[in-house]
Every structure is written in structure tokens, then in C-alpha cells.
Short mmCIF file of C-alpha atoms and ligand atoms in Angstrom, two decimals:
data_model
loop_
_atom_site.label_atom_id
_atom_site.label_comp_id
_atom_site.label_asym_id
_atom_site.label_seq_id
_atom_site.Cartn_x
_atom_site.Cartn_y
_atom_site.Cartn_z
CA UNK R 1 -52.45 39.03 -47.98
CA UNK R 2 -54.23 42.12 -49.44
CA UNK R 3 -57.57 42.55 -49.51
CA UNK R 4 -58.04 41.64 -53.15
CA UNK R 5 -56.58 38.51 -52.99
CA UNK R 6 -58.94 37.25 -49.99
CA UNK R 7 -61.80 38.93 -51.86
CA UNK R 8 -61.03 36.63 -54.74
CA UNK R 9 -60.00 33.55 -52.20
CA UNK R 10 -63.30 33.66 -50.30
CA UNK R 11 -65.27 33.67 -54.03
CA UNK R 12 -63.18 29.99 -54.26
CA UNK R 13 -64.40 28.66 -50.94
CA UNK R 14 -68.13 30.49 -51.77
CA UNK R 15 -68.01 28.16 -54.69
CA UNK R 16 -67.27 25.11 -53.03
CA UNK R 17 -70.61 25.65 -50.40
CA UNK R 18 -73.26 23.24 -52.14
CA UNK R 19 -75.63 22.09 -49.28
CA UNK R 20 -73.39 18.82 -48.05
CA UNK R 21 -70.40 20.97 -47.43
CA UNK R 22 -72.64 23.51 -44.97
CA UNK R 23 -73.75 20.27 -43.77
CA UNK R 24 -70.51 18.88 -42.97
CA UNK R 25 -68.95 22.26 -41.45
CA UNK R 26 -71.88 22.92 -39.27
CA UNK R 27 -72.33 19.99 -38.27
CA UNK R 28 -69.47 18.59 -35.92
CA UNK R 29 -69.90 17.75 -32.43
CA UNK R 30 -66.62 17.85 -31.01
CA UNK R 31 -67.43 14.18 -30.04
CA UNK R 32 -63.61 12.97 -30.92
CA UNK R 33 -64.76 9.41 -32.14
CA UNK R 34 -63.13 10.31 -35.50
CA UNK R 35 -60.05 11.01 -33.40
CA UNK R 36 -57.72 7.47 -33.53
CA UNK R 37 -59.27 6.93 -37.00
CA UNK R 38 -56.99 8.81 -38.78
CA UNK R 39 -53.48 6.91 -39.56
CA UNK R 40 -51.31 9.70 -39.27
CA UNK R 41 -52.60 10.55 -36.01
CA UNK R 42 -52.60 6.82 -34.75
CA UNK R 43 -49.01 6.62 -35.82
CA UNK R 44 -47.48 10.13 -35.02
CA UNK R 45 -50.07 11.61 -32.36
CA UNK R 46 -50.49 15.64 -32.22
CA UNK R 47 -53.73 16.93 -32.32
CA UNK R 48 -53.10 18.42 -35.15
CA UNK R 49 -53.22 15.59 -37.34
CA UNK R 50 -56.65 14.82 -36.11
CA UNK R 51 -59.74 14.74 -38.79
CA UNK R 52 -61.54 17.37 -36.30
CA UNK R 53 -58.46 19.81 -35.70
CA UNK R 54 -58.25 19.80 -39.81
CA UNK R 55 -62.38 20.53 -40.40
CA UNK R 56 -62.12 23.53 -37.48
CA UNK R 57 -59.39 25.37 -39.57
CA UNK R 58 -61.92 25.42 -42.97
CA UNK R 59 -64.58 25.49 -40.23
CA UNK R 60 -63.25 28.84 -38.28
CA UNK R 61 -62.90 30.57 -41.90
CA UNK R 62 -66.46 29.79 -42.73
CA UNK R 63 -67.55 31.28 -39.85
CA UNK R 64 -65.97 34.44 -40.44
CA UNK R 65 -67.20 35.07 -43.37
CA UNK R 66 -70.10 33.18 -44.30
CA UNK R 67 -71.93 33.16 -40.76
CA UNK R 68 -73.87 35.95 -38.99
CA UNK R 69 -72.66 35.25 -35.80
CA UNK R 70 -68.81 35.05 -36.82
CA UNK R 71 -68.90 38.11 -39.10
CA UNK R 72 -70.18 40.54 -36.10
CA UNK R 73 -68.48 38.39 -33.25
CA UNK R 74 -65.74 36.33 -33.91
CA UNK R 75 -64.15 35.58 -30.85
CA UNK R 76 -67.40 34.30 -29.41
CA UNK R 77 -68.17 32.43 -32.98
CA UNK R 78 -64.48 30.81 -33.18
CA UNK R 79 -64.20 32.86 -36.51
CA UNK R 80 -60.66 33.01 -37.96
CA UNK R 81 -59.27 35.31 -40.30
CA UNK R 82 -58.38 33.98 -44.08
CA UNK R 83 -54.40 35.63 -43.90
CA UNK R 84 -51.23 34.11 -44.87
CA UNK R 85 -51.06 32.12 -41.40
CA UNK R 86 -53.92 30.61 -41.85
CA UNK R 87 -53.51 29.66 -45.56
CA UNK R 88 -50.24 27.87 -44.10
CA UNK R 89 -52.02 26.00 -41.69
CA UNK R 90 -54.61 24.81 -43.98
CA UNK R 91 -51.51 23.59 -46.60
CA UNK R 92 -50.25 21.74 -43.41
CA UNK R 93 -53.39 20.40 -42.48
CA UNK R 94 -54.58 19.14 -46.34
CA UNK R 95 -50.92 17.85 -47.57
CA UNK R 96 -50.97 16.21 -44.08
CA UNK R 97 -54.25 14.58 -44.81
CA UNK R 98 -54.07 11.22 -47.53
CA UNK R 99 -57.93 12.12 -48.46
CA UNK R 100 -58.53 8.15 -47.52
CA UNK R 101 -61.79 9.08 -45.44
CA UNK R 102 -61.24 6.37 -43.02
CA UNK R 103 -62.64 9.04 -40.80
CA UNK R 104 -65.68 9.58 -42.59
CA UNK R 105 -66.72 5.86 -41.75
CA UNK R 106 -66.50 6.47 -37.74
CA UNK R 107 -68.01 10.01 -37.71
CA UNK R 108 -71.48 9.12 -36.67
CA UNK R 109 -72.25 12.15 -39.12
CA UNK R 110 -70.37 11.10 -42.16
CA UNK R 111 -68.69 14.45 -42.11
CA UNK R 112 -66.35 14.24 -45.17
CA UNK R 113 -62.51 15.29 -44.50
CA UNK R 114 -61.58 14.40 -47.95
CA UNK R 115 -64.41 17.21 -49.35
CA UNK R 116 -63.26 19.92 -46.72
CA UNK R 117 -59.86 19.45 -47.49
CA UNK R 118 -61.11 20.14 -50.92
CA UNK R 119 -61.88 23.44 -49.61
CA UNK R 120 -58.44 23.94 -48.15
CA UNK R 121 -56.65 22.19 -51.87
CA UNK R 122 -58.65 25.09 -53.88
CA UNK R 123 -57.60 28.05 -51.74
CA UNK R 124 -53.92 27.06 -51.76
CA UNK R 125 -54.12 26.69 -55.87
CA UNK R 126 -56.13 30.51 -55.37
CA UNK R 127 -53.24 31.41 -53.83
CA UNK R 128 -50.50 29.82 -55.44
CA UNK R 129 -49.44 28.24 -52.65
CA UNK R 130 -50.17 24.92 -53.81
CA UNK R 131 -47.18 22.33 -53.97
CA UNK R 132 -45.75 23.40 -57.79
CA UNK R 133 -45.18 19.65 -58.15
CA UNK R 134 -48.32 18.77 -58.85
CA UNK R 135 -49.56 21.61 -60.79
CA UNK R 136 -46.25 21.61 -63.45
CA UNK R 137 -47.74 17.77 -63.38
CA UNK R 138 -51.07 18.22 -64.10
CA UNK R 139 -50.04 20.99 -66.86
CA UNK R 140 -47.74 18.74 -68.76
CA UNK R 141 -50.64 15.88 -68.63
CA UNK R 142 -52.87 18.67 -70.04
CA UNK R 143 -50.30 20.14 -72.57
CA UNK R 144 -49.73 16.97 -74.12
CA UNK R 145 -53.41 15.91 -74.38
CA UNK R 146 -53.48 19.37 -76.67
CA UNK R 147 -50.94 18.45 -79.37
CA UNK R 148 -51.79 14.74 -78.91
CA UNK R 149 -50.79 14.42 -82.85
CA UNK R 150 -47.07 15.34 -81.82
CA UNK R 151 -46.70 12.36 -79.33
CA UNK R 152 -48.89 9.92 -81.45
CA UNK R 153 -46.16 8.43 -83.27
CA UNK R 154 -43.71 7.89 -80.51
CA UNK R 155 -46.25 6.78 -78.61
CA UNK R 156 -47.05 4.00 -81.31
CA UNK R 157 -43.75 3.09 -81.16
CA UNK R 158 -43.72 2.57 -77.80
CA UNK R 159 -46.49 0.04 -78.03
CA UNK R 160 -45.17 -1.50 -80.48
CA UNK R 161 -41.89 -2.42 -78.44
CA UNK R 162 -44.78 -3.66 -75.98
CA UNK R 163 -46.17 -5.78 -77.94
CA UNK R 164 -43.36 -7.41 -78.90
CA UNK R 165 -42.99 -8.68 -74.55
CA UNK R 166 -46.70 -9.62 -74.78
CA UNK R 167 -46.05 -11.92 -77.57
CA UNK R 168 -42.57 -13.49 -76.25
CA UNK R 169 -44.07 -13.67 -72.44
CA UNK R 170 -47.89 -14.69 -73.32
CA UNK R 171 -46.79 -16.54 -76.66
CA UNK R 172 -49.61 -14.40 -78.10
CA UNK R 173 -50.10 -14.06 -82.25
CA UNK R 174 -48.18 -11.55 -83.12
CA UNK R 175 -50.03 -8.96 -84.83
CA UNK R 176 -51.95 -5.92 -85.00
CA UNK R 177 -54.25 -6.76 -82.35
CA UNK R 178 -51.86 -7.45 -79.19
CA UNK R 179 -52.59 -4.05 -78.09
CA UNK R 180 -54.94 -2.45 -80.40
CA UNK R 181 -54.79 1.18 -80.46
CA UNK R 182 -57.64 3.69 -81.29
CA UNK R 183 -60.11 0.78 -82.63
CA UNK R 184 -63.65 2.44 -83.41
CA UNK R 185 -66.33 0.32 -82.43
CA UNK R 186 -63.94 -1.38 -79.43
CA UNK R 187 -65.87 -2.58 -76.67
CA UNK R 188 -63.50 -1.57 -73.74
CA UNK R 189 -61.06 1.25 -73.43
CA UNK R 190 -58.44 0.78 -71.33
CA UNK R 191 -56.81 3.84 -69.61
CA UNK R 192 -53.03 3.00 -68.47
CA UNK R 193 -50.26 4.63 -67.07
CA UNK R 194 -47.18 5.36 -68.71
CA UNK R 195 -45.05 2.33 -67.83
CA UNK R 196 -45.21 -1.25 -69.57
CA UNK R 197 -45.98 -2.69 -66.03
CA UNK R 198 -49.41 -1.09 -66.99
CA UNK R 199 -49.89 -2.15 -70.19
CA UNK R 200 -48.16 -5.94 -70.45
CA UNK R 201 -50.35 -7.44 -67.84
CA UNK R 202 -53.46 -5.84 -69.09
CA UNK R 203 -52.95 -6.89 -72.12
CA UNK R 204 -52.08 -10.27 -72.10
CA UNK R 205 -55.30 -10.57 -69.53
CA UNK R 206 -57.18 -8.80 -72.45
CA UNK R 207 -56.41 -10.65 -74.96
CA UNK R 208 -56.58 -14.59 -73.28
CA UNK R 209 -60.39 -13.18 -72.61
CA UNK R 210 -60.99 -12.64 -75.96
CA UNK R 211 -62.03 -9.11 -75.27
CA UNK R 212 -62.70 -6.19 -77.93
CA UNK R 213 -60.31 -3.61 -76.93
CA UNK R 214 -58.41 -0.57 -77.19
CA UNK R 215 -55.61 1.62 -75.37
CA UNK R 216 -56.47 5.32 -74.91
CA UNK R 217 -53.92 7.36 -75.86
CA UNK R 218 -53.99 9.03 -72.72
CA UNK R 219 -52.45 8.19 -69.07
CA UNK R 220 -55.06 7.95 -66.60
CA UNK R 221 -53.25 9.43 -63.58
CA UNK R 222 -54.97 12.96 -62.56
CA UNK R 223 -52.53 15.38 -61.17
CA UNK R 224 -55.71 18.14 -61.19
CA UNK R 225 -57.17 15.78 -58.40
CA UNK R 226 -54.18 15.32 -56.43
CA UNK R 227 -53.79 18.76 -56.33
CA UNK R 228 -57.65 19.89 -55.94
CA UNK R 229 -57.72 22.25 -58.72
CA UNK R 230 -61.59 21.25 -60.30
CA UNK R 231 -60.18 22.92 -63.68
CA UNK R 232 -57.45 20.88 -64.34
CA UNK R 233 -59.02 18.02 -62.98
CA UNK R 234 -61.84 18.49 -65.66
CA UNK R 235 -59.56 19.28 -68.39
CA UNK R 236 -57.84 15.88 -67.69
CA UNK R 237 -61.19 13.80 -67.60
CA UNK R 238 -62.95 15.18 -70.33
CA UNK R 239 -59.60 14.26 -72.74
CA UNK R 240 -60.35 9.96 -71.97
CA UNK R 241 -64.52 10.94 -71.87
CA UNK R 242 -64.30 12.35 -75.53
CA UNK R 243 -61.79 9.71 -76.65
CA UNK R 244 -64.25 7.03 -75.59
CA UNK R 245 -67.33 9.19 -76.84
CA UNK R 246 -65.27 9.03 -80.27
CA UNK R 247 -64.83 5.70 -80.18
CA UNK R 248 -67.98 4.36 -79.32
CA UNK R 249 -66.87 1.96 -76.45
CA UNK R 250 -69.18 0.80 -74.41
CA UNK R 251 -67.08 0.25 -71.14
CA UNK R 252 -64.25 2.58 -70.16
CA UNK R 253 -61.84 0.66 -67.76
CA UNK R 254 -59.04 2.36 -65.58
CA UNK R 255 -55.84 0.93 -64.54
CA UNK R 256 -54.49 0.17 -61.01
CA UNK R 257 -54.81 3.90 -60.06
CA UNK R 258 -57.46 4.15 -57.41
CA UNK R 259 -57.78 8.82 -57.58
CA UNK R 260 -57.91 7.86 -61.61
CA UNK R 261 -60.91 5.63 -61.23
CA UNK R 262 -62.68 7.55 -58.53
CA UNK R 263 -62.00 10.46 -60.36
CA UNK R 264 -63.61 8.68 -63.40
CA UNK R 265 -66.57 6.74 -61.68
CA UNK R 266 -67.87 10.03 -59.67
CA UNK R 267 -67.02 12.51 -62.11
CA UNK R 268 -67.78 11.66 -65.63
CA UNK R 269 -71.69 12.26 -64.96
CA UNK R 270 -74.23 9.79 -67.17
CA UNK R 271 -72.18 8.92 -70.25
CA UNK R 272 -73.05 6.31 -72.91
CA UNK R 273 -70.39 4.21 -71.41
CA UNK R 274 -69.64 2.23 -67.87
CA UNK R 275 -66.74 2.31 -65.97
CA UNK R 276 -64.78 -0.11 -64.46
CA UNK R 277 -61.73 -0.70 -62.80
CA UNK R 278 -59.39 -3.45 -64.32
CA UNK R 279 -59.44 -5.42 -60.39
CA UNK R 280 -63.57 -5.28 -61.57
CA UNK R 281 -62.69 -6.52 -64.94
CA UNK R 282 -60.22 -9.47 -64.47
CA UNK R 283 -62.55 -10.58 -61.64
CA UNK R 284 -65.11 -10.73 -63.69
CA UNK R 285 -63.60 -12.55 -66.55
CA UNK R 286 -62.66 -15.17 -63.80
CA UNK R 287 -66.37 -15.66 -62.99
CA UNK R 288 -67.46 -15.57 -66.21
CA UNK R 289 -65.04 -18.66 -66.90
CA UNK R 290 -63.42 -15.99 -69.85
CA UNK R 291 -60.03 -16.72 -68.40
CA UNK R 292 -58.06 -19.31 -65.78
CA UNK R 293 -55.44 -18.89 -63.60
CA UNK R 294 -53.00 -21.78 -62.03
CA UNK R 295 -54.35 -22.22 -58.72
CA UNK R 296 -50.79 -23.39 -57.47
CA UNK R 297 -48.69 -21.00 -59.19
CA UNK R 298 -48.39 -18.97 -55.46
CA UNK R 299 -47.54 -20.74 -52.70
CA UNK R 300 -46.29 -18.17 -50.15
CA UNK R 301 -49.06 -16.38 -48.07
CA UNK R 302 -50.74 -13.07 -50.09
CA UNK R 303 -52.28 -10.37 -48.25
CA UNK R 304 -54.02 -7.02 -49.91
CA UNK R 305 -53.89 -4.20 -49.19
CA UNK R 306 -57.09 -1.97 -49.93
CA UNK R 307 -56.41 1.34 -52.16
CA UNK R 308 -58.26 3.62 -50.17
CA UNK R 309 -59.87 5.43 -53.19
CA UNK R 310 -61.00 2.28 -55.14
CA UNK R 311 -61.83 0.39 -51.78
CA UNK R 312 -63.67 2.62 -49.40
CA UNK R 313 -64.29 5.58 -51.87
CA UNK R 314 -64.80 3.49 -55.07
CA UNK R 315 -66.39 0.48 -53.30
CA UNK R 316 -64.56 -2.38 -55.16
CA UNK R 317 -63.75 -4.36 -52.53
CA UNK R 318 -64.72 -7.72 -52.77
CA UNK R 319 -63.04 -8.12 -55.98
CA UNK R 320 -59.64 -8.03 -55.43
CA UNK R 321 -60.42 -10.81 -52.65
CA UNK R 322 -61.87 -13.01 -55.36
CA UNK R 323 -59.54 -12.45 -57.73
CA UNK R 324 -57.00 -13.30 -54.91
CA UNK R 325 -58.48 -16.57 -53.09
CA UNK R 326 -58.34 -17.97 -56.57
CA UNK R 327 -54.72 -17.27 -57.05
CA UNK R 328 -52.90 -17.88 -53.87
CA UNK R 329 -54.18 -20.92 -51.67
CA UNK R 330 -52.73 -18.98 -48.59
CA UNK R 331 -54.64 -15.63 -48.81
CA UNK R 332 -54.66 -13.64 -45.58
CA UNK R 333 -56.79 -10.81 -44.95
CA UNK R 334 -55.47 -8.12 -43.06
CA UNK R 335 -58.47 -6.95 -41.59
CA UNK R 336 -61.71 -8.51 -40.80
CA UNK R 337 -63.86 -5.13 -42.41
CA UNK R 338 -62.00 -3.71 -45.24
CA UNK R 339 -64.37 -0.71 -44.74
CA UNK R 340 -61.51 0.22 -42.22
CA UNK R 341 -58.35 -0.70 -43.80
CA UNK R 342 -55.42 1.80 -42.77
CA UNK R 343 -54.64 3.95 -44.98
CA UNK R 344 -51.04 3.26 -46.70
CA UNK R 345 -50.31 6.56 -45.89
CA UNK R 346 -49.23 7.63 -50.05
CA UNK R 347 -52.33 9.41 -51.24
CA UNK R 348 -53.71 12.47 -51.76
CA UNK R 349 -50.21 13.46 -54.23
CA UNK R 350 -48.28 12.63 -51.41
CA UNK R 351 -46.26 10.15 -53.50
CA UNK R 352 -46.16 11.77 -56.44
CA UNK R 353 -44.05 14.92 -53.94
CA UNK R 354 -41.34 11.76 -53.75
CA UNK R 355 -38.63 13.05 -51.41
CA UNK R 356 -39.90 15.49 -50.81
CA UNK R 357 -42.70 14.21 -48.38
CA UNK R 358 -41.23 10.47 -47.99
CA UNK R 359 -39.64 11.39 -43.76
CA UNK R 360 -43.86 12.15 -43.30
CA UNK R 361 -45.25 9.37 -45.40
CA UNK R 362 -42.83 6.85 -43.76
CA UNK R 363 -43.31 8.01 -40.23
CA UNK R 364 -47.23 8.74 -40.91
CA UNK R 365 -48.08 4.67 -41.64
CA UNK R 366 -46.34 3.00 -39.22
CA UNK R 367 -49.82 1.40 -38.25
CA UNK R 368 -49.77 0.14 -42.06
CA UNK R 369 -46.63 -1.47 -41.67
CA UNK R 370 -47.90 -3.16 -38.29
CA UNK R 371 -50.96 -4.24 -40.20
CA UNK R 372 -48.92 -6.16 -42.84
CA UNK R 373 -46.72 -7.46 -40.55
CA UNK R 374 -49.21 -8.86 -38.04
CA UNK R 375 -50.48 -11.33 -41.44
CA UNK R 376 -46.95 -12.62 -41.75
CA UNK R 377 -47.73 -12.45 -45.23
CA UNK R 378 -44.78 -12.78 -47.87
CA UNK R 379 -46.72 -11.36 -50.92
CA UNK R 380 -48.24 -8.00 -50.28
CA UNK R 381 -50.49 -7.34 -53.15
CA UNK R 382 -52.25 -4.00 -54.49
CA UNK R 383 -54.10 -2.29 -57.39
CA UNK R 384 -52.87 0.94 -57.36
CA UNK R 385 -49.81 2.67 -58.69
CA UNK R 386 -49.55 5.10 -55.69
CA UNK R 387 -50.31 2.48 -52.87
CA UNK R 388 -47.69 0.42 -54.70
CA UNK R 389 -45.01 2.97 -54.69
CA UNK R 390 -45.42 3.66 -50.91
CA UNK R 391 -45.66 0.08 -49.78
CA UNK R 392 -42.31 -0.28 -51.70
CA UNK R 393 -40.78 2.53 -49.86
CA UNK R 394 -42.50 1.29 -46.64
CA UNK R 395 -41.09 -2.22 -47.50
CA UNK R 396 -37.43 -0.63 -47.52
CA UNK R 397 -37.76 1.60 -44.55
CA UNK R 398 -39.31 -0.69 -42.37
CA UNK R 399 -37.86 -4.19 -43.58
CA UNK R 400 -41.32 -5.69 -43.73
CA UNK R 401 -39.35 -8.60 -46.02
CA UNK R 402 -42.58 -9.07 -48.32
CA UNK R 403 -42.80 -8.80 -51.97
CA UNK R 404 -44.67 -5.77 -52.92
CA UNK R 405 -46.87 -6.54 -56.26
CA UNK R 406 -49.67 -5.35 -58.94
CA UNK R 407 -53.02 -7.66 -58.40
CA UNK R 408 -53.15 -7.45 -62.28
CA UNK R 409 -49.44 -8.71 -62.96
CA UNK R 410 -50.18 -11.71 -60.73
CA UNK R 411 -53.17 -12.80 -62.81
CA UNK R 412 -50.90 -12.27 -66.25
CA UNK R 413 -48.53 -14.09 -64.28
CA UNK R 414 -51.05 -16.86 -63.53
CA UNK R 415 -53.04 -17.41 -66.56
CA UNK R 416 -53.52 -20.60 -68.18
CA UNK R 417 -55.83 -21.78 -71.29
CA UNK R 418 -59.49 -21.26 -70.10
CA UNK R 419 -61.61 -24.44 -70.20
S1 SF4 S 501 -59.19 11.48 -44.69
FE1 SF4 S 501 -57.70 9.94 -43.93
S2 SF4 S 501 -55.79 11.11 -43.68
FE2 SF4 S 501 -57.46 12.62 -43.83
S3 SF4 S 501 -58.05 13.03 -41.70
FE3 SF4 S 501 -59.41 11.39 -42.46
S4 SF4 S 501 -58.38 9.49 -41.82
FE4 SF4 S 501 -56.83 11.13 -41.70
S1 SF4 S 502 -66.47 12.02 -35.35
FE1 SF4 S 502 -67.54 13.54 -36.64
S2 SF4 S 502 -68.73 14.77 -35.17
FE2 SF4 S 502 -67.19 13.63 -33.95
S3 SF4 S 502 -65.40 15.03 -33.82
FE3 SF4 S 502 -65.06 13.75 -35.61
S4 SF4 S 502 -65.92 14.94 -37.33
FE4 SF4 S 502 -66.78 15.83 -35.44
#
């Protein structure tokens, strides 16, 4: 690595140095009680995989450069060199790491691996080291957001195939309203994925609510965050933010994609409009009495599991349980504080590397797989795309013989007339 390049490399990590971060890399005691939290070292061992072994790598760095004592001693102040070794541990170390911060919630400190890793993300997209995956990703999502006027008929096409399924499935009216697109004045925007599986449901749960809606034009998945570039990861936001600015909506709701609604919830600063996630939303129209759902239709045993970055870093929790007890008479929790669900071991852009990372991911959650198995659950339910993916592929590798599904397909599934 020449000297420019780490000159340039250590202005990325200077930026990301707000007064938590210091906090959180000068502040680790060694004590190892984040040590067994982590599922890819409860599943795998090596140190390595440990939240502490990945802080001291971004740890040792900051010391060298950003701390007295490592800049004119570094063997005494455990200062490391930023080089080309050390760049490859850190890609190791965050591409290893699923950013669920099930870690954070033992450290007696709070100290955030998800926000160092951040630090470790950032350099590797300095360097171009990053996994090209995710970058060519996050560039199509934002190339396509640019010349949104060359996709916008195809893409009304598309929907209207879709709405032709929501009216034979949900013997809806057919019509311009079974999913409205681009409706000023809406009072909800929903942000999907591309896929009907995240569209139908919604919609057909939309619409037996009576709701005021519209479908952004735009997917919500955000490969910027999955790859920890804060550019792209702007660039991507700020395309549903303006849409829903333009539109006037006064509730912006995100599919079953847990980094999408984090991403959304932390990131979009005070706007004129809430957001929600669609678990939040169907919930709620189930208190509210806005929609019903056949209490018998499930009779096998349901369990959930918790997406890590709507559960413990979005804080919808409780929701997906309420949702749940209503629709399945044998719901089984698969842990008594979801606070400390395992991770499924798929975030953090693992899944989206596919193959690529699937020996890891697989090997990395076998503690997931004992989880679900212990409920001897047949119905393994979820509210994000990712999660879903890897429970599927967890569900083939490990013959866990359960029935992977989407929380929000099950309530489509499950509706009946309300009142
Ligand atoms: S954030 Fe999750 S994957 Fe990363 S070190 Fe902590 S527990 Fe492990
Ligand atoms: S629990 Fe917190 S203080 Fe203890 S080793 Fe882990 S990160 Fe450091």
C-alpha cells in the first residue's frame, strides 16, 4: 500500500470518529463476556470470530494513528500498521461479522461491533477491496433510480400482471386501485422488493384495511448498507425520502427487509412522514379491528424467528408475536428474551454474496438451526427477505423439515371479512 493511499484511507476512518466511536474503541476491557455471544463463534469457535478479536483489529489501527501513545510507541500501545495485511484481516473480520449486535446487548459497555465494523466496511470500499458484489448492486439500484422514466412503463406493466393475482386470489374489485401507483395525497407508501411475493400479500392486506396507499417505484433493499459505503447508502435513501416528500404521504412503510427499515427508521432524520415496518402495520390493523384473520386457518406449531435488524436494532419485536398468536393457535417462541435471539447467520450482505459465502453462512448458524429445532416447530416464520433466504438454505442443509414463510403472506393467507 503506498503512502498515498493510507493517507487517503486514514482520512475515511478520521471521518468515521464522532464521540461514540472513540467511546467504543477506548473503551473495552478485555472482560470476554461478549465472547459466546456471537453466533459464529458459538457455532465454529476460533478466536477470531470473537466480537473483541474483531474491535482490536479497528482498535490497534486507531491507536497508531490517532493516539499519542501508539504513534511514538507502538509496540507498547498495541498499535498496528494500516497495510495490505491488515486491510485483509479487517475484510475477514467485517464479512465474517452479520452486523446483528447480539454482542452489543452482553457488553456491559454497549460497545457497538456493528458501528466498528462500519469502520472496517468503509476502508475496504477506500480501498477497493470491498466484495464487487455488492457495490455493482448498489450501483445498478442507484443507476436505475436516475433514469427512473426508462423503467416506469415496464414497471407498470409489471403491476399490472400483479394485480391481476390480487384480484383472482383476494377476489378484490378489479380496478385501478388494487395497487395504486404514484397516488398524490396517499396516506402510506409502501416500499417493496422486486418480487410479487412482496407486493401480493401487501396488497391484498392493504386493501381489506381500507387503507390509502401507494407503491414507490423504488425497491427498498440497500446494497450501500450492506456494503458500508455512507454514499451509496444515502443516494439510495434519499430516492424513497423525496418520492414520499413528493407525494405527501404521511407514513412511509418498508417491506419484510429488516437493513431496509433500519436503514430507513435511523437514517432518514425528522421528515414530515413516519416510518413503519409492514410487521408494525398489519399488527396494527389487527388491533385496530381494520382487518381479521381465521384463527384456525394454521394448525401446525409456528415459531419466529427475529430479523436481527428490525428486532434488536429496529425494536419491533412484540409485533410479529401478536400478529402471530392470533394466527396460529400453536405459536412457540424460540426464546424466552427475543433481545437475544441468534442471529440467522445471513446478514450484513452475506446473502446477497449467494455461493459465494453459503459453506460460512451454513456452518456459522448451526446454533440457529438448534434453536428452531429445539421448538419442534413445523412453520418457521420471518419478516425479512434476507433471514428468509438463509433459513431456506439452512432448512435444506440441515433438514430442519419446517416450512420456511413471510409473516405478511400468512396474514394475506389468513384474512377474512373484518367485523
Ligand atoms: S455483531 Fe453479531 S456477528 Fe458481529 S460480532 Fe457481534 S454477535 Fe457476532
Ligand atoms: S463484553 Fe465489551 S468490554 Fe468485554 S470484551 Fe466484549 S467488547 Fe470488550
Amino acid at each position: 500500500m503506498d503512502s498515498a493511499t493510507r493517507s487517503d484511507l486514514l482520512k475515511l476512518f478520521k471521518s468515521k470518529l464522532n464521540r461514540a466511536m472513540r467511546f467504543y474503541l477506548e473503551t473495552c476491557t478485555r472482560c470476554g463476556v461478549c465472547t459466546e455471544a456471537c453466533h459464529v463463534h458459538a457455532s465454529m469457535g476460533q478466536t477470531r470470530y470473537t466480537a473483541a478479536y474483531r474491535h482490536e483489529l479497528v482498535r490497534r489501527i486507531y491507536k497508531k494513528y490517532f493516539k499519542t501513545r501508539g504513534r511514538v510507541w507502538p509496540s507498547v500501545g498495541e498499535a498496528r500498521a494500516l497495510d495490505d495485511m491488515s486491510l485483509q484481516e479487517l475484510h475477514d473480520a467485517a464479512y465474517s461479522c452479520t452486523g446483528c449486535r447480539r454482542c452489543v446487548v452482553y457488553c456491559p459497555f454497549g460497545i457497538d461491533t456493528q458501528m466498528i465494523m462500519s469502520i472496517a466496511k468503509l476502508l475496504l470500499v477506500g480501498a477497493g477491496t470491498e466484495p464487487e458484489m455488492l457495490t455493482l448492486l448498489a450501483d445498478t439500484s442507484i443507476e436505475k433510480g436516475k433514469s427512473l422514466e426508462l423503467y416506469k412503463d415496464l414497471f407498470l406493466q409489471g403491476i399490472e400482471k400483479l394485480e391481476g393475482e390480487v384480484v383472482k386470489k383476494w377476489h378484490a374489485e378489479a380496478g385501478a386501485s388494487v395497487i395504486p401507483v404514484d397516488v398524490q395525497g396517499a396516506d402510506l407508501l409502501y416500499v417493496a422488493l422486486a418480487g410479487a411475493h412482496s407486493i401480493i400479500p401487501a396488497a391484498a392486506v392493504f386493501n381489506a384495511a381500507g387503507e390509502n396507499w401507494t407503491l414507490s417505484f423504488f425497491e427498498a433493499v440497500n446494497f450501500g448498507a450492506f456494503v458500508g459505503d455512507p454514499t451509496r447508502t444515502r443516494l439510495i435513501l434519499d430516492r424513497i425520502i423525496n418520492e414520499a416528500k413528493r407525494l405527501q404521504v404521511k407514513e412511509v412503510c418498508i417491506c419484510e427487509c429488516g437493513t431496509a427499515f433500519r436503514v430507513m427508521k435511523q437514517l432518514s432524520g425528522t421528515q414530515p412522514f413516519n416510518v413503519s415496518s409492514i410487521t408494525e402495520v398489519q399488527a396494527r390493523y389487527l388491533r385496530e379491528k381494520r382487518i381479521a384473520v381465521d384463527p384456525d386457518r394454521i394448525s401446525e406449531p409456528v415459531t419466529y424467528h427475529d430479523p436481527c435488524q428490525l428486532a434488536r436494532n429496529g425494536g419491533v419485536i412484540d409485533e410479529a408475536r401478536y400478529i402471530l398468536k392470533r394466527l396460529a393457535a400453536d405459536f412457540r417462541d424460540m426464546t424466552a428474551d427475543p433481545q437475544y435471539n441468534w442471529c440467522c447467520g445471513g446478514g450484513g450482505g452475506l446473502v446477497a454474496l449467494g455461493e459465494e459465502t453459503l459453506d460460512f453462512r451454513m456452518k456459522s448458524a448451526q446454533v440457529k438451526v438448534d434453536q428452531v429445532k429445539a421448538t419442534g416447530a413445523a412453520i418457521l416464520a420471518t419478516a425479512c427477505e434476507n433471514c428468509h433466504t438463509q433459513l431456506r438454505n439452512l432448512n435444506d442443509h440441515y433438514k430442519m423439515n419446517v416450512e420456511v414463510r413471510f409473516l405478511s403472506s400468512m396474514v394475506a393467507d389468513a384474512l377474512v371479512p373484518a367485523g
